[in-house]
Short mmCIF file of N, CA and C in Angstrom, two decimals:
data_model
loop_
_atom_site.label_atom_id
_atom_site.label_comp_id
_atom_site.label_asym_id
_atom_site.label_seq_id
_atom_site.Cartn_x
_atom_site.Cartn_y
_atom_site.Cartn_z
N MET A 17 75.19 63.37 14.22
CA MET A 17 74.88 61.95 14.13
C MET A 17 73.38 61.80 13.87
N ASP A 18 73.01 60.94 12.97
CA ASP A 18 71.61 60.70 12.60
C ASP A 18 70.99 59.67 13.53
N LEU A 19 70.54 60.12 14.70
CA LEU A 19 69.95 59.21 15.68
C LEU A 19 68.66 58.58 15.15
N LYS A 20 67.86 59.37 14.49
CA LYS A 20 66.59 58.85 13.97
C LYS A 20 66.83 57.68 13.02
N GLY A 21 67.87 57.79 12.22
CA GLY A 21 68.20 56.72 11.30
C GLY A 21 68.71 55.47 12.00
N MET A 22 69.16 55.62 13.25
CA MET A 22 69.68 54.48 14.01
C MET A 22 68.61 53.78 14.85
N ILE A 23 67.48 54.45 15.08
CA ILE A 23 66.44 53.87 15.91
C ILE A 23 65.62 52.89 15.07
N ARG A 24 65.58 51.66 15.53
CA ARG A 24 64.84 50.62 14.81
C ARG A 24 63.36 50.75 15.13
N GLU A 25 62.53 50.67 14.10
CA GLU A 25 61.09 50.73 14.28
C GLU A 25 60.51 49.34 14.03
N ILE A 26 59.71 48.89 14.98
CA ILE A 26 59.12 47.56 14.89
C ILE A 26 57.60 47.71 14.86
N GLN A 27 57.02 47.34 13.73
CA GLN A 27 55.57 47.44 13.54
C GLN A 27 54.83 46.43 14.41
N ASP A 28 53.69 46.88 14.92
CA ASP A 28 52.77 46.03 15.68
C ASP A 28 53.39 45.39 16.92
N PHE A 29 54.23 46.17 17.61
CA PHE A 29 54.81 45.72 18.88
C PHE A 29 54.62 46.82 19.90
N PRO A 30 54.19 46.52 21.09
CA PRO A 30 53.86 45.22 21.66
C PRO A 30 52.48 44.70 21.28
N LYS A 31 51.71 45.55 20.56
CA LYS A 31 50.42 45.07 20.07
C LYS A 31 50.14 45.73 18.72
N GLU A 32 49.18 45.19 18.03
CA GLU A 32 48.85 45.67 16.69
C GLU A 32 48.52 47.17 16.72
N GLY A 33 49.07 47.88 15.74
CA GLY A 33 48.84 49.31 15.62
C GLY A 33 49.91 50.18 16.25
N ILE A 34 50.78 49.57 17.05
CA ILE A 34 51.88 50.32 17.68
C ILE A 34 53.12 50.19 16.82
N ASN A 35 53.78 51.32 16.57
CA ASN A 35 55.06 51.35 15.85
C ASN A 35 56.15 51.63 16.88
N PHE A 36 56.71 50.58 17.44
CA PHE A 36 57.65 50.67 18.56
C PHE A 36 58.99 51.26 18.12
N LYS A 37 59.48 52.22 18.90
CA LYS A 37 60.79 52.83 18.65
C LYS A 37 61.81 52.13 19.56
N ASP A 38 62.67 51.34 18.97
CA ASP A 38 63.62 50.48 19.69
C ASP A 38 64.98 51.17 19.78
N ILE A 39 65.38 51.53 21.01
CA ILE A 39 66.67 52.21 21.21
C ILE A 39 67.83 51.24 21.42
N THR A 40 67.56 49.94 21.45
CA THR A 40 68.67 49.00 21.66
C THR A 40 69.70 49.10 20.54
N THR A 41 69.29 49.57 19.38
CA THR A 41 70.22 49.76 18.26
C THR A 41 71.21 50.88 18.55
N ILE A 42 70.80 51.86 19.34
CA ILE A 42 71.72 52.91 19.77
C ILE A 42 72.58 52.42 20.92
N LEU A 43 71.98 51.69 21.85
CA LEU A 43 72.72 51.21 23.02
C LEU A 43 73.86 50.28 22.64
N LYS A 44 73.69 49.50 21.57
CA LYS A 44 74.73 48.54 21.18
C LYS A 44 75.84 49.18 20.35
N ASP A 45 75.70 50.46 20.03
CA ASP A 45 76.71 51.19 19.28
C ASP A 45 77.38 52.16 20.24
N GLY A 46 78.59 51.87 20.64
CA GLY A 46 79.29 52.66 21.65
C GLY A 46 79.36 54.14 21.31
N ALA A 47 79.66 54.47 20.08
CA ALA A 47 79.77 55.88 19.68
C ALA A 47 78.41 56.57 19.75
N ALA A 48 77.36 55.89 19.32
CA ALA A 48 76.02 56.48 19.35
C ALA A 48 75.53 56.66 20.79
N PHE A 49 75.76 55.65 21.62
CA PHE A 49 75.34 55.74 23.02
C PHE A 49 76.08 56.87 23.73
N THR A 50 77.37 56.98 23.49
CA THR A 50 78.16 58.07 24.07
C THR A 50 77.62 59.42 23.60
N TYR A 51 77.31 59.52 22.33
CA TYR A 51 76.77 60.76 21.76
C TYR A 51 75.46 61.15 22.46
N VAL A 52 74.55 60.19 22.63
CA VAL A 52 73.27 60.46 23.28
C VAL A 52 73.48 60.94 24.71
N ILE A 53 74.32 60.25 25.46
CA ILE A 53 74.56 60.63 26.85
C ILE A 53 75.21 62.01 26.92
N ASP A 54 76.16 62.28 26.05
CA ASP A 54 76.79 63.60 26.02
C ASP A 54 75.78 64.70 25.71
N LYS A 55 74.89 64.45 24.75
CA LYS A 55 73.88 65.45 24.37
C LYS A 55 72.89 65.69 25.51
N LEU A 56 72.43 64.62 26.15
CA LEU A 56 71.50 64.77 27.27
C LEU A 56 72.17 65.50 28.43
N ALA A 57 73.41 65.18 28.71
CA ALA A 57 74.14 65.85 29.78
C ALA A 57 74.34 67.33 29.46
N ALA A 58 74.63 67.65 28.21
CA ALA A 58 74.84 69.05 27.81
C ALA A 58 73.58 69.88 28.02
N GLN A 59 72.41 69.28 27.86
CA GLN A 59 71.16 69.99 28.09
C GLN A 59 71.00 70.43 29.55
N LEU A 60 71.74 69.78 30.45
CA LEU A 60 71.57 70.03 31.88
C LEU A 60 72.71 70.83 32.50
N GLU A 61 73.79 71.03 31.78
CA GLU A 61 75.00 71.61 32.37
C GLU A 61 74.80 72.97 33.03
N ASP A 62 73.93 73.80 32.52
CA ASP A 62 73.74 75.15 33.07
C ASP A 62 72.54 75.28 34.00
N LEU A 63 71.95 74.17 34.40
CA LEU A 63 70.72 74.22 35.20
C LEU A 63 70.95 74.00 36.69
N GLU A 64 72.17 73.83 37.12
CA GLU A 64 72.48 73.61 38.54
C GLU A 64 71.64 72.47 39.13
N VAL A 65 71.65 71.35 38.43
CA VAL A 65 70.92 70.17 38.87
C VAL A 65 71.66 69.49 40.01
N ASP A 66 70.92 69.05 41.02
CA ASP A 66 71.50 68.30 42.14
C ASP A 66 71.34 66.80 41.96
N VAL A 67 70.22 66.38 41.38
CA VAL A 67 69.87 64.97 41.31
C VAL A 67 69.27 64.66 39.94
N ILE A 68 69.65 63.50 39.40
CA ILE A 68 69.02 62.97 38.19
C ILE A 68 68.09 61.85 38.63
N VAL A 69 66.87 61.86 38.09
CA VAL A 69 65.87 60.84 38.41
C VAL A 69 65.49 60.13 37.12
N GLY A 70 65.31 58.82 37.21
CA GLY A 70 64.87 58.05 36.06
C GLY A 70 63.80 57.07 36.44
N PRO A 71 62.65 57.10 35.72
CA PRO A 71 61.61 56.11 35.99
C PRO A 71 61.95 54.75 35.39
N GLU A 72 61.47 53.73 36.06
CA GLU A 72 61.70 52.35 35.64
C GLU A 72 61.18 52.13 34.23
N ALA A 73 61.82 51.44 33.39
CA ALA A 73 63.16 50.89 33.53
C ALA A 73 64.12 51.61 32.58
N ARG A 74 63.60 52.10 31.47
CA ARG A 74 64.53 52.71 30.50
C ARG A 74 65.04 54.06 30.95
N GLY A 75 64.37 54.68 31.91
CA GLY A 75 64.92 55.90 32.50
C GLY A 75 66.23 55.64 33.22
N PHE A 76 66.40 54.39 33.69
CA PHE A 76 67.67 54.01 34.32
C PHE A 76 68.78 54.00 33.27
N ILE A 77 68.45 53.56 32.07
CA ILE A 77 69.45 53.40 31.00
C ILE A 77 70.05 54.73 30.59
N VAL A 78 69.24 55.77 30.49
CA VAL A 78 69.78 57.08 30.10
C VAL A 78 70.12 57.94 31.30
N GLY A 79 69.38 57.80 32.39
CA GLY A 79 69.61 58.66 33.55
C GLY A 79 70.89 58.38 34.30
N THR A 80 71.21 57.12 34.50
CA THR A 80 72.40 56.78 35.28
C THR A 80 73.69 57.26 34.64
N PRO A 81 73.92 57.03 33.34
CA PRO A 81 75.17 57.54 32.76
C PRO A 81 75.23 59.06 32.70
N VAL A 82 74.09 59.73 32.57
CA VAL A 82 74.09 61.20 32.60
C VAL A 82 74.47 61.68 34.00
N ALA A 83 73.91 61.05 35.02
CA ALA A 83 74.27 61.40 36.40
C ALA A 83 75.77 61.21 36.62
N TYR A 84 76.30 60.10 36.16
CA TYR A 84 77.73 59.83 36.29
C TYR A 84 78.56 60.90 35.58
N LYS A 85 78.18 61.22 34.35
CA LYS A 85 78.93 62.21 33.57
C LYS A 85 78.93 63.57 34.26
N LEU A 86 77.81 63.94 34.88
CA LEU A 86 77.71 65.25 35.53
C LEU A 86 78.17 65.22 36.99
N GLY A 87 78.50 64.03 37.50
CA GLY A 87 78.92 63.92 38.90
C GLY A 87 77.77 64.16 39.87
N LYS A 88 76.57 63.74 39.47
CA LYS A 88 75.37 63.96 40.29
C LYS A 88 74.82 62.63 40.80
N ALA A 89 73.96 62.75 41.79
CA ALA A 89 73.28 61.56 42.33
C ALA A 89 72.24 61.07 41.33
N PHE A 90 71.93 59.79 41.41
CA PHE A 90 70.85 59.20 40.61
C PHE A 90 69.83 58.57 41.55
N VAL A 91 68.55 58.83 41.30
CA VAL A 91 67.46 58.25 42.09
C VAL A 91 66.53 57.49 41.17
N PRO A 92 66.31 56.20 41.43
CA PRO A 92 65.38 55.42 40.63
C PRO A 92 63.94 55.59 41.12
N ILE A 93 63.03 55.67 40.17
CA ILE A 93 61.59 55.65 40.45
C ILE A 93 61.11 54.27 40.02
N ARG A 94 60.42 53.57 40.93
CA ARG A 94 60.08 52.17 40.67
C ARG A 94 58.58 51.91 40.76
N LYS A 95 58.19 50.77 40.22
CA LYS A 95 56.84 50.27 40.41
C LYS A 95 56.70 49.86 41.87
N PRO A 96 55.47 49.85 42.41
CA PRO A 96 55.27 49.52 43.83
C PRO A 96 55.86 48.16 44.22
N GLY A 97 56.44 48.16 45.42
CA GLY A 97 56.97 46.92 45.98
C GLY A 97 58.39 46.58 45.57
N LYS A 98 59.06 47.44 44.80
CA LYS A 98 60.41 47.15 44.31
C LYS A 98 61.51 47.80 45.14
N LEU A 99 61.18 48.78 45.95
CA LEU A 99 62.19 49.49 46.75
C LEU A 99 62.15 48.98 48.19
N PRO A 100 63.33 48.77 48.81
CA PRO A 100 63.37 48.13 50.12
C PRO A 100 63.08 49.02 51.33
N ALA A 101 63.34 50.30 51.24
CA ALA A 101 63.14 51.19 52.40
C ALA A 101 61.76 51.84 52.30
N GLU A 102 61.47 52.73 53.26
CA GLU A 102 60.17 53.41 53.29
C GLU A 102 60.00 54.26 52.03
N THR A 103 58.82 54.19 51.42
CA THR A 103 58.58 54.88 50.15
C THR A 103 57.41 55.84 50.23
N VAL A 104 57.36 56.69 49.22
CA VAL A 104 56.20 57.53 48.94
C VAL A 104 55.64 57.04 47.62
N LYS A 105 54.31 56.93 47.54
CA LYS A 105 53.65 56.40 46.34
C LYS A 105 52.81 57.49 45.69
N TYR A 106 52.78 57.46 44.36
CA TYR A 106 51.90 58.34 43.60
C TYR A 106 51.09 57.48 42.63
N GLU A 107 49.78 57.53 42.76
CA GLU A 107 48.91 56.79 41.86
C GLU A 107 48.39 57.72 40.79
N TYR A 108 48.28 57.22 39.56
CA TYR A 108 47.82 58.05 38.45
C TYR A 108 46.95 57.24 37.51
N GLU A 109 46.15 57.98 36.76
CA GLU A 109 45.18 57.38 35.85
C GLU A 109 45.83 57.01 34.52
N LEU A 110 45.47 55.85 34.03
CA LEU A 110 45.81 55.43 32.68
C LEU A 110 44.54 55.46 31.84
N GLU A 111 44.67 55.19 30.56
CA GLU A 111 43.50 55.18 29.69
C GLU A 111 42.46 54.19 30.21
N TYR A 112 42.93 53.02 30.67
CA TYR A 112 42.03 52.00 31.21
C TYR A 112 42.56 51.53 32.55
N GLY A 113 42.28 52.27 33.61
CA GLY A 113 42.72 51.86 34.94
C GLY A 113 43.68 52.84 35.58
N THR A 114 44.43 52.33 36.55
CA THR A 114 45.39 53.16 37.26
C THR A 114 46.73 52.45 37.34
N ASP A 115 47.76 53.22 37.66
CA ASP A 115 49.09 52.68 37.90
C ASP A 115 49.68 53.47 39.05
N ALA A 116 50.86 53.09 39.50
CA ALA A 116 51.50 53.79 40.61
C ALA A 116 53.01 53.69 40.48
N LEU A 117 53.67 54.68 41.05
CA LEU A 117 55.13 54.72 41.12
C LEU A 117 55.53 55.03 42.55
N GLU A 118 56.74 54.60 42.92
CA GLU A 118 57.25 54.87 44.26
C GLU A 118 58.69 55.35 44.20
N VAL A 119 59.06 56.07 45.25
CA VAL A 119 60.44 56.52 45.45
C VAL A 119 60.73 56.40 46.94
N HIS A 120 61.98 56.17 47.28
CA HIS A 120 62.34 56.17 48.70
C HIS A 120 62.03 57.53 49.31
N LYS A 121 61.48 57.50 50.50
CA LYS A 121 61.06 58.73 51.18
C LYS A 121 62.23 59.69 51.42
N ASP A 122 63.43 59.14 51.56
CA ASP A 122 64.61 59.99 51.82
C ASP A 122 65.46 60.25 50.57
N ALA A 123 64.92 59.96 49.39
CA ALA A 123 65.71 60.06 48.15
C ALA A 123 65.94 61.49 47.69
N ILE A 124 65.00 62.36 47.93
CA ILE A 124 65.09 63.76 47.51
C ILE A 124 64.92 64.63 48.74
N LYS A 125 65.83 65.57 48.90
CA LYS A 125 65.74 66.51 50.03
C LYS A 125 65.03 67.78 49.57
N PRO A 126 64.28 68.41 50.47
CA PRO A 126 63.60 69.65 50.10
C PRO A 126 64.58 70.67 49.50
N GLY A 127 64.16 71.27 48.41
CA GLY A 127 64.99 72.28 47.75
C GLY A 127 65.93 71.74 46.68
N GLN A 128 66.11 70.44 46.62
CA GLN A 128 67.01 69.90 45.59
C GLN A 128 66.42 70.13 44.20
N ARG A 129 67.32 70.44 43.27
CA ARG A 129 66.95 70.68 41.88
C ARG A 129 67.12 69.37 41.11
N VAL A 130 66.03 68.94 40.47
CA VAL A 130 65.96 67.60 39.90
C VAL A 130 65.70 67.66 38.40
N ALA A 131 66.43 66.83 37.65
CA ALA A 131 66.13 66.59 36.23
C ALA A 131 65.64 65.16 36.10
N ILE A 132 64.57 64.98 35.35
CA ILE A 132 64.01 63.65 35.11
C ILE A 132 64.39 63.25 33.69
N LEU A 133 65.01 62.08 33.54
CA LEU A 133 65.41 61.58 32.23
C LEU A 133 64.71 60.27 31.93
N ASP A 134 64.29 60.14 30.68
CA ASP A 134 63.69 58.89 30.23
C ASP A 134 63.99 58.74 28.75
N ASP A 135 63.75 57.55 28.23
CA ASP A 135 64.06 57.31 26.82
C ASP A 135 63.02 57.91 25.89
N LEU A 136 61.74 57.94 26.33
CA LEU A 136 60.67 58.27 25.40
C LEU A 136 59.57 59.09 26.07
N LEU A 137 59.16 60.16 25.40
CA LEU A 137 57.99 60.93 25.80
C LEU A 137 56.85 60.56 24.86
N ALA A 138 55.81 59.95 25.43
CA ALA A 138 54.61 59.60 24.65
C ALA A 138 53.48 60.50 25.16
N THR A 139 52.63 59.98 26.03
CA THR A 139 51.52 60.78 26.56
C THR A 139 51.93 61.63 27.76
N GLY A 140 53.05 61.30 28.39
CA GLY A 140 53.57 62.08 29.51
C GLY A 140 53.09 61.65 30.88
N GLY A 141 52.22 60.65 30.96
CA GLY A 141 51.66 60.24 32.24
C GLY A 141 52.67 59.75 33.26
N THR A 142 53.58 58.90 32.84
CA THR A 142 54.58 58.35 33.76
C THR A 142 55.52 59.45 34.27
N VAL A 143 55.94 60.32 33.38
CA VAL A 143 56.86 61.39 33.79
C VAL A 143 56.15 62.41 34.67
N LEU A 144 54.89 62.69 34.39
CA LEU A 144 54.14 63.60 35.26
C LEU A 144 54.03 63.00 36.66
N ALA A 145 53.73 61.70 36.75
CA ALA A 145 53.67 61.04 38.05
C ALA A 145 55.03 61.11 38.75
N THR A 146 56.10 60.94 38.00
CA THR A 146 57.44 61.05 38.56
C THR A 146 57.68 62.45 39.10
N ALA A 147 57.31 63.46 38.34
CA ALA A 147 57.47 64.86 38.79
C ALA A 147 56.68 65.12 40.06
N LYS A 148 55.48 64.59 40.13
CA LYS A 148 54.64 64.81 41.32
C LYS A 148 55.26 64.15 42.55
N LEU A 149 55.89 62.99 42.38
CA LEU A 149 56.61 62.36 43.50
C LEU A 149 57.75 63.24 43.99
N ILE A 150 58.51 63.78 43.05
CA ILE A 150 59.64 64.64 43.40
C ILE A 150 59.14 65.86 44.17
N GLU A 151 58.08 66.47 43.67
CA GLU A 151 57.54 67.66 44.31
C GLU A 151 56.95 67.35 45.68
N GLU A 152 56.36 66.17 45.83
CA GLU A 152 55.83 65.78 47.14
C GLU A 152 56.94 65.69 48.18
N LEU A 153 58.13 65.33 47.75
CA LEU A 153 59.27 65.25 48.66
C LEU A 153 59.96 66.60 48.84
N GLY A 154 59.50 67.63 48.16
CA GLY A 154 60.07 68.96 48.32
C GLY A 154 61.10 69.34 47.28
N GLY A 155 61.32 68.48 46.29
CA GLY A 155 62.26 68.80 45.22
C GLY A 155 61.63 69.71 44.18
N THR A 156 62.49 70.35 43.38
CA THR A 156 62.05 71.21 42.29
C THR A 156 62.47 70.57 40.98
N VAL A 157 61.51 70.29 40.12
CA VAL A 157 61.80 69.69 38.82
C VAL A 157 62.21 70.82 37.87
N VAL A 158 63.48 70.79 37.43
CA VAL A 158 63.99 71.87 36.57
C VAL A 158 64.03 71.50 35.10
N SER A 159 63.96 70.21 34.77
CA SER A 159 64.00 69.81 33.38
C SER A 159 63.53 68.37 33.21
N LEU A 160 62.86 68.13 32.08
CA LEU A 160 62.48 66.78 31.67
C LEU A 160 63.17 66.53 30.34
N ASN A 161 63.99 65.50 30.28
CA ASN A 161 64.82 65.26 29.10
C ASN A 161 64.61 63.85 28.57
N PHE A 162 64.44 63.76 27.25
CA PHE A 162 64.12 62.49 26.60
C PHE A 162 64.99 62.30 25.37
N LEU A 163 65.27 61.05 25.05
CA LEU A 163 65.91 60.72 23.80
C LEU A 163 64.91 60.91 22.66
N ILE A 164 63.68 60.39 22.81
CA ILE A 164 62.67 60.40 21.75
C ILE A 164 61.39 61.06 22.25
N GLU A 165 60.74 61.81 21.36
CA GLU A 165 59.41 62.34 21.63
C GLU A 165 58.47 61.95 20.49
N LEU A 166 57.32 61.41 20.85
CA LEU A 166 56.26 61.11 19.89
C LEU A 166 55.29 62.29 19.96
N THR A 167 55.54 63.33 19.16
CA THR A 167 54.79 64.58 19.28
C THR A 167 53.30 64.41 19.03
N PHE A 168 52.93 63.44 18.21
CA PHE A 168 51.52 63.23 17.88
C PHE A 168 50.70 62.74 19.07
N LEU A 169 51.36 62.30 20.14
CA LEU A 169 50.65 61.88 21.35
C LEU A 169 50.49 63.01 22.36
N ARG A 170 51.07 64.17 22.06
CA ARG A 170 50.87 65.41 22.82
C ARG A 170 51.31 65.34 24.29
N GLY A 171 52.37 64.65 24.55
CA GLY A 171 52.88 64.57 25.92
C GLY A 171 53.29 65.92 26.49
N ARG A 172 53.73 66.82 25.64
CA ARG A 172 54.11 68.16 26.12
C ARG A 172 52.93 68.89 26.73
N GLU A 173 51.74 68.62 26.23
CA GLU A 173 50.55 69.26 26.81
C GLU A 173 50.35 68.78 28.24
N THR A 174 50.55 67.50 28.49
CA THR A 174 50.45 66.95 29.84
C THR A 174 51.52 67.56 30.75
N LEU A 175 52.66 67.89 30.17
CA LEU A 175 53.81 68.38 30.93
C LEU A 175 54.03 69.88 30.75
N LYS A 176 52.96 70.62 30.45
CA LYS A 176 53.06 72.03 30.09
C LYS A 176 53.70 72.91 31.17
N ASP A 177 53.69 72.47 32.41
CA ASP A 177 54.27 73.26 33.49
C ASP A 177 55.77 73.03 33.68
N TYR A 178 56.37 72.23 32.79
CA TYR A 178 57.77 71.87 32.93
C TYR A 178 58.54 72.17 31.65
N GLN A 179 59.85 72.33 31.80
CA GLN A 179 60.73 72.47 30.64
C GLN A 179 60.98 71.07 30.08
N VAL A 180 60.70 70.88 28.79
CA VAL A 180 60.86 69.58 28.14
C VAL A 180 61.87 69.72 27.01
N LYS A 181 62.84 68.79 26.97
CA LYS A 181 63.83 68.78 25.90
C LYS A 181 63.97 67.35 25.36
N THR A 182 64.08 67.24 24.04
CA THR A 182 64.24 65.93 23.42
C THR A 182 65.34 66.00 22.36
N LEU A 183 65.84 64.83 22.00
CA LEU A 183 66.87 64.76 20.95
C LEU A 183 66.27 64.41 19.59
N VAL A 184 65.23 63.57 19.56
CA VAL A 184 64.63 63.11 18.31
C VAL A 184 63.11 63.19 18.45
N SER A 185 62.44 63.73 17.42
CA SER A 185 60.98 63.81 17.43
C SER A 185 60.39 63.05 16.26
N TYR A 186 59.27 62.39 16.54
CA TYR A 186 58.47 61.74 15.50
C TYR A 186 57.12 62.45 15.47
N ASN A 187 56.74 62.99 14.32
CA ASN A 187 55.52 63.76 14.21
C ASN A 187 54.31 62.95 13.76
N GLU A 188 54.52 61.70 13.43
CA GLU A 188 53.43 60.82 13.03
C GLU A 188 53.78 59.39 13.38
N GLU A 189 52.72 58.56 13.47
CA GLU A 189 52.93 57.16 13.80
C GLU A 189 53.68 56.49 12.69
#
């Protein structure tokens, strides 16, 4: 299936100079969405994963159905103040400022093998913060899986200590 041909590109969104990769065109096509979830799940079948984690919000879109398909738990990673129980927070640097992510303190048990799924790998900052949260709770990150990778932003360099797998790569803006 030609996933790249199905991904809509929107120039100058959300701001001028950005060429946004829109996956809603895949999500609205049942066969394409099923194909993506099956491919992402297949990347994890031999890794003895215990938990699938997805960062807010598009990580929920790909992570939850993969967890369901594999019969695994799903844990959401959220922006601060969105989770109701006791949380652990990880703050990280952005190009201009800082951001933070949280997870429930009891979401990952020590020794659990975790795969992190998201729709897009750009610079890798959000996923690295997600991995650090998992590790702080004692989990082991065994794979980072994405639908799309923007290779020109060098996110793999940020994530060099982890196994990274993607379905579609863009080598230029």
